[in-house]
Short mmCIF file of C-alpha atoms in Angstrom, two decimals:
data_model
loop_
_atom_site.label_atom_id
_atom_site.label_comp_id
_atom_site.label_asym_id
_atom_site.label_seq_id
_atom_site.Cartn_x
_atom_site.Cartn_y
_atom_site.Cartn_z
CA ASP A 245 -5.88 40.78 113.87
CA VAL A 246 -4.79 40.19 110.30
CA LYS A 247 -4.16 36.64 109.29
CA VAL A 248 -2.58 34.76 106.35
CA THR A 249 -2.96 31.02 106.65
CA GLN A 250 -1.01 28.50 104.61
CA SER A 251 -2.60 25.11 104.48
CA SER A 252 0.41 23.12 105.55
CA ARG A 253 3.51 23.72 107.61
CA TYR A 254 5.37 20.70 106.24
CA LEU A 255 4.85 18.76 103.14
CA VAL A 256 6.71 15.88 101.56
CA LYS A 257 6.07 14.93 97.95
CA ARG A 258 7.69 12.79 95.34
CA THR A 259 9.32 13.92 92.06
CA GLY A 260 6.88 14.39 89.17
CA GLU A 261 3.89 14.80 91.53
CA LYS A 262 1.48 17.77 91.05
CA VAL A 263 1.59 19.83 94.22
CA PHE A 264 -0.82 22.34 95.44
CA LEU A 265 0.05 24.95 98.14
CA GLU A 266 -2.95 26.91 99.45
CA CYS A 267 -3.07 30.32 101.05
CA VAL A 268 -6.05 32.22 102.57
CA GLN A 269 -6.09 35.77 103.88
CA ASP A 270 -8.93 37.35 105.88
CA MET A 271 -7.98 41.02 105.34
CA ASP A 272 -9.79 41.68 102.06
CA HIS A 273 -6.41 42.58 100.46
CA GLU A 274 -6.09 43.11 96.72
CA ASN A 275 -2.59 41.80 96.43
CA MET A 276 -1.32 38.29 97.09
CA PHE A 277 2.10 36.89 96.61
CA TRP A 278 4.07 33.62 96.61
CA TYR A 279 7.76 33.65 97.50
CA ARG A 280 10.36 30.93 98.07
CA GLN A 281 13.06 31.41 100.59
CA ASP A 282 16.42 29.53 100.25
CA PRO A 283 19.51 29.99 102.38
CA GLY A 284 21.55 33.10 101.32
CA LEU A 285 19.03 33.89 98.57
CA GLY A 286 16.49 36.01 100.54
CA LEU A 287 12.91 36.10 99.35
CA ARG A 288 12.35 35.45 95.71
CA LEU A 289 9.10 36.34 94.11
CA ILE A 290 7.49 33.55 92.16
CA TYR A 291 4.10 35.06 91.28
CA PHE A 292 1.79 37.80 92.42
CA SER A 293 -1.81 38.67 91.93
CA TYR A 294 -3.30 42.19 92.11
CA ASP A 295 -6.91 41.21 91.69
CA VAL A 296 -9.10 38.10 91.27
CA LYS A 297 -8.09 36.13 88.19
CA MET A 298 -5.16 38.44 87.56
CA LYS A 299 -1.60 37.30 87.96
CA GLU A 300 1.87 38.36 86.99
CA LYS A 301 5.07 36.42 86.90
CA GLY A 302 7.73 37.30 89.49
CA ASP A 303 11.41 36.63 89.30
CA ILE A 304 11.34 32.76 89.26
CA PRO A 305 8.08 31.53 87.70
CA GLU A 306 9.45 28.65 85.87
CA GLY A 307 7.94 25.35 86.97
CA TYR A 308 5.13 27.05 88.87
CA SER A 309 1.58 28.30 88.16
CA VAL A 310 -0.97 30.01 90.29
CA SER A 311 -4.70 30.36 90.61
CA ARG A 312 -6.81 33.15 92.17
CA GLU A 313 -10.53 32.41 91.78
CA LYS A 314 -11.61 34.27 94.92
CA LYS A 315 -10.12 37.37 96.47
CA GLU A 316 -9.12 35.60 99.74
CA ARG A 317 -7.42 32.57 98.25
CA PHE A 318 -4.21 32.27 96.25
CA SER A 319 -2.90 28.87 95.19
CA LEU A 320 0.54 27.94 94.07
CA ILE A 321 0.88 24.83 91.79
CA LEU A 322 3.93 22.85 91.08
CA GLU A 323 2.98 21.11 87.89
CA SER A 324 5.63 18.38 88.00
CA ALA A 325 7.62 18.71 91.18
CA SER A 326 11.38 18.41 91.02
CA THR A 327 14.03 18.19 93.78
CA ASN A 328 15.21 21.64 93.04
CA GLN A 329 11.86 22.92 94.25
CA THR A 330 12.56 21.80 97.79
CA SER A 331 12.30 24.99 99.67
CA MET A 332 10.35 27.11 102.18
CA TYR A 333 7.36 28.80 100.50
CA LEU A 334 5.88 31.91 101.84
CA CYS A 335 2.54 33.54 100.96
CA ALA A 336 1.84 37.16 101.67
CA SER A 337 -0.93 39.72 101.03
CA SER A 338 -1.19 43.45 101.01
CA LEU A 339 -3.38 46.35 100.18
CA GLY A 340 -3.11 47.52 96.58
CA THR A 341 -1.62 51.02 97.17
CA GLY A 342 2.05 51.68 97.23
CA GLY A 343 4.12 51.38 100.38
CA GLN A 344 1.70 49.05 102.17
CA PRO A 345 3.39 46.24 104.20
CA GLN A 346 2.89 42.69 103.29
CA HIS A 347 1.52 40.27 105.74
CA PHE A 348 3.01 36.84 105.65
CA GLY A 349 1.93 33.39 106.56
CA ASP A 350 4.19 31.08 108.54
CA GLY A 351 5.46 29.25 105.50
CA THR A 352 5.29 25.67 104.07
CA ARG A 353 8.44 23.67 104.25
CA LEU A 354 8.21 21.59 101.08
CA SER A 355 10.58 18.62 100.51
CA ILE A 356 10.60 16.87 97.13
CA LEU A 357 12.10 13.35 97.24
CA ASP B 267 20.91 42.46 88.58
CA GLN B 268 20.07 42.64 92.27
CA GLN B 269 18.07 45.85 92.86
CA VAL B 270 18.13 45.72 96.67
CA LYS B 271 21.33 44.65 98.45
CA GLN B 272 22.16 43.91 102.07
CA ASN B 273 25.88 43.47 101.96
CA SER B 274 26.32 42.17 105.42
CA PRO B 275 24.96 38.65 105.83
CA SER B 276 25.41 38.80 109.62
CA LEU B 277 25.91 41.21 112.46
CA SER B 278 26.69 40.58 116.10
CA VAL B 279 26.27 43.14 118.84
CA GLN B 280 26.19 43.32 122.61
CA GLU B 281 22.93 43.82 124.45
CA GLY B 282 22.23 47.52 125.15
CA ARG B 283 24.34 48.71 122.24
CA ILE B 284 23.24 50.08 118.91
CA SER B 285 22.64 47.81 115.90
CA ILE B 286 22.93 49.25 112.44
CA LEU B 287 21.67 47.31 109.49
CA ASN B 288 22.37 48.63 106.05
CA CYS B 289 20.70 48.43 102.64
CA ASP B 290 21.50 49.68 99.25
CA TYR B 291 19.23 49.96 96.15
CA THR B 292 19.77 50.75 92.51
CA ASN B 293 16.26 51.50 91.10
CA SER B 294 15.29 55.21 91.21
CA MET B 295 11.69 54.34 90.84
CA PHE B 296 11.38 52.87 94.34
CA ASP B 297 9.15 55.19 96.50
CA TYR B 298 8.82 53.16 99.68
CA PHE B 299 11.25 51.21 101.77
CA LEU B 300 10.31 48.69 104.43
CA TRP B 301 12.05 46.52 107.00
CA TYR B 302 10.87 43.14 108.05
CA LYS B 303 11.99 40.93 110.88
CA LYS B 304 11.86 37.13 110.64
CA TYR B 305 12.27 34.55 113.35
CA PRO B 306 13.03 30.95 112.50
CA ALA B 307 9.94 28.85 111.52
CA GLU B 308 7.82 31.99 111.17
CA GLY B 309 6.93 34.35 108.34
CA PRO B 310 8.47 37.82 108.17
CA THR B 311 6.70 40.55 110.06
CA PHE B 312 6.59 44.23 109.15
CA LEU B 313 8.77 46.39 111.32
CA ILE B 314 9.10 49.99 109.93
CA SER B 315 8.87 51.81 106.72
CA ILE B 316 9.79 55.12 105.16
CA SER B 317 8.71 56.96 102.03
CA SER B 318 11.06 58.58 99.66
CA ILE B 319 9.88 62.04 100.66
CA LYS B 320 11.30 61.61 104.19
CA ASP B 321 14.79 61.01 105.46
CA LYS B 322 13.99 59.60 108.81
CA ASN B 323 11.19 57.62 110.43
CA GLU B 324 11.19 56.53 114.16
CA ASP B 325 9.10 53.99 116.04
CA GLY B 326 10.25 53.33 119.58
CA ARG B 327 13.71 51.66 119.50
CA PHE B 328 13.65 51.49 115.77
CA THR B 329 14.71 54.31 113.40
CA VAL B 330 15.12 54.07 109.64
CA PHE B 331 17.23 56.62 107.76
CA LEU B 332 17.06 57.19 104.01
CA ASN B 333 19.78 58.87 101.92
CA LYS B 334 18.18 59.11 98.41
CA SER B 335 21.27 60.62 96.78
CA ALA B 336 23.33 57.60 97.84
CA LYS B 337 20.42 55.20 97.36
CA HIS B 338 21.12 53.88 100.82
CA LEU B 339 19.05 53.21 103.91
CA SER B 340 19.75 51.96 107.32
CA LEU B 341 17.90 50.54 110.34
CA HIS B 342 19.10 51.52 113.78
CA ILE B 343 17.98 49.58 116.90
CA VAL B 344 18.68 51.28 120.16
CA PRO B 345 19.13 49.79 122.65
CA SER B 346 19.52 46.25 121.19
CA GLN B 347 17.89 43.43 123.06
CA PRO B 348 18.36 39.63 122.82
CA GLY B 349 14.81 39.34 121.52
CA ASP B 350 15.88 41.41 118.48
CA SER B 351 18.02 38.46 117.32
CA ALA B 352 16.44 37.57 113.93
CA VAL B 353 16.89 37.91 110.22
CA TYR B 354 16.18 41.40 108.96
CA PHE B 355 14.99 41.99 105.42
CA CYS B 356 15.09 45.29 103.58
CA ALA B 357 12.38 45.80 100.89
CA ALA B 358 11.64 48.45 98.34
CA SER B 359 8.54 49.17 96.23
CA PRO B 360 7.28 51.59 93.64
CA SER B 361 3.95 53.38 94.07
CA PHE B 362 2.47 53.22 90.55
CA ASN B 363 0.00 51.04 88.70
CA THR B 364 -0.24 47.32 89.31
CA ASN B 365 3.21 47.10 90.82
CA ALA B 366 2.09 49.06 93.81
CA GLY B 367 2.48 46.84 96.78
CA LYS B 368 4.92 44.57 95.11
CA SER B 369 8.28 44.68 96.86
CA THR B 370 11.80 43.68 95.97
CA PHE B 371 13.67 42.14 98.95
CA GLY B 372 17.22 42.05 99.93
CA ASP B 373 18.94 38.81 100.94
CA GLY B 374 18.60 39.55 104.64
CA THR B 375 20.97 40.17 107.54
CA THR B 376 21.11 37.87 110.54
CA LEU B 377 21.35 39.90 113.73
CA THR B 378 22.60 38.36 116.82
CA VAL B 379 22.34 40.32 120.11
CA LYS B 380 24.46 38.78 122.84
CA PRO B 381 23.37 39.12 126.51
#
């Protein structure tokens, strides 16, 4: 069975901290994605990666960076956390061809105090 | 400019009746359309998809209809069950180059099926 694992379900950090969210997939997928979900705003793409060391900005990349050193792992970094980054963060992966469904992790509920 | 729109934030139906969830898109380059279901405290899960060369795809109780000329798709659930109560996201993706696999999501529709 396919699996996308996010390192934490809940995380509480302080303003100004550097925050790392980790995601691992076991399906050998080319694509990996980071989204944030806020009430009434659906899923907004932060960054995606279509290959190791390759990344592209999504719709809301400001304040975030990513790292993909290995195919199975995609990390989201909040360089200096702010309260407006309090949100649900979802990681997903998919095959590289068009129309393939994305497989999601269960999310990380991040609170910045 | 929102390229994928789900204009109904919520929908309530009686168990056993049909649920119809709607989605509109603006980008003619979208080739694939997908529906996902999301329960609270879980990630979205893939439900059903359709390519732009088809106008209908069916999987059990779920059917997706695509009207390319109107840039509109809909998800029909028949019969609806209480376990179908969830948030449903419509998504669209192109098929070319590095954007293949990247999807644009709507804001979601919360479906409540009453027993």
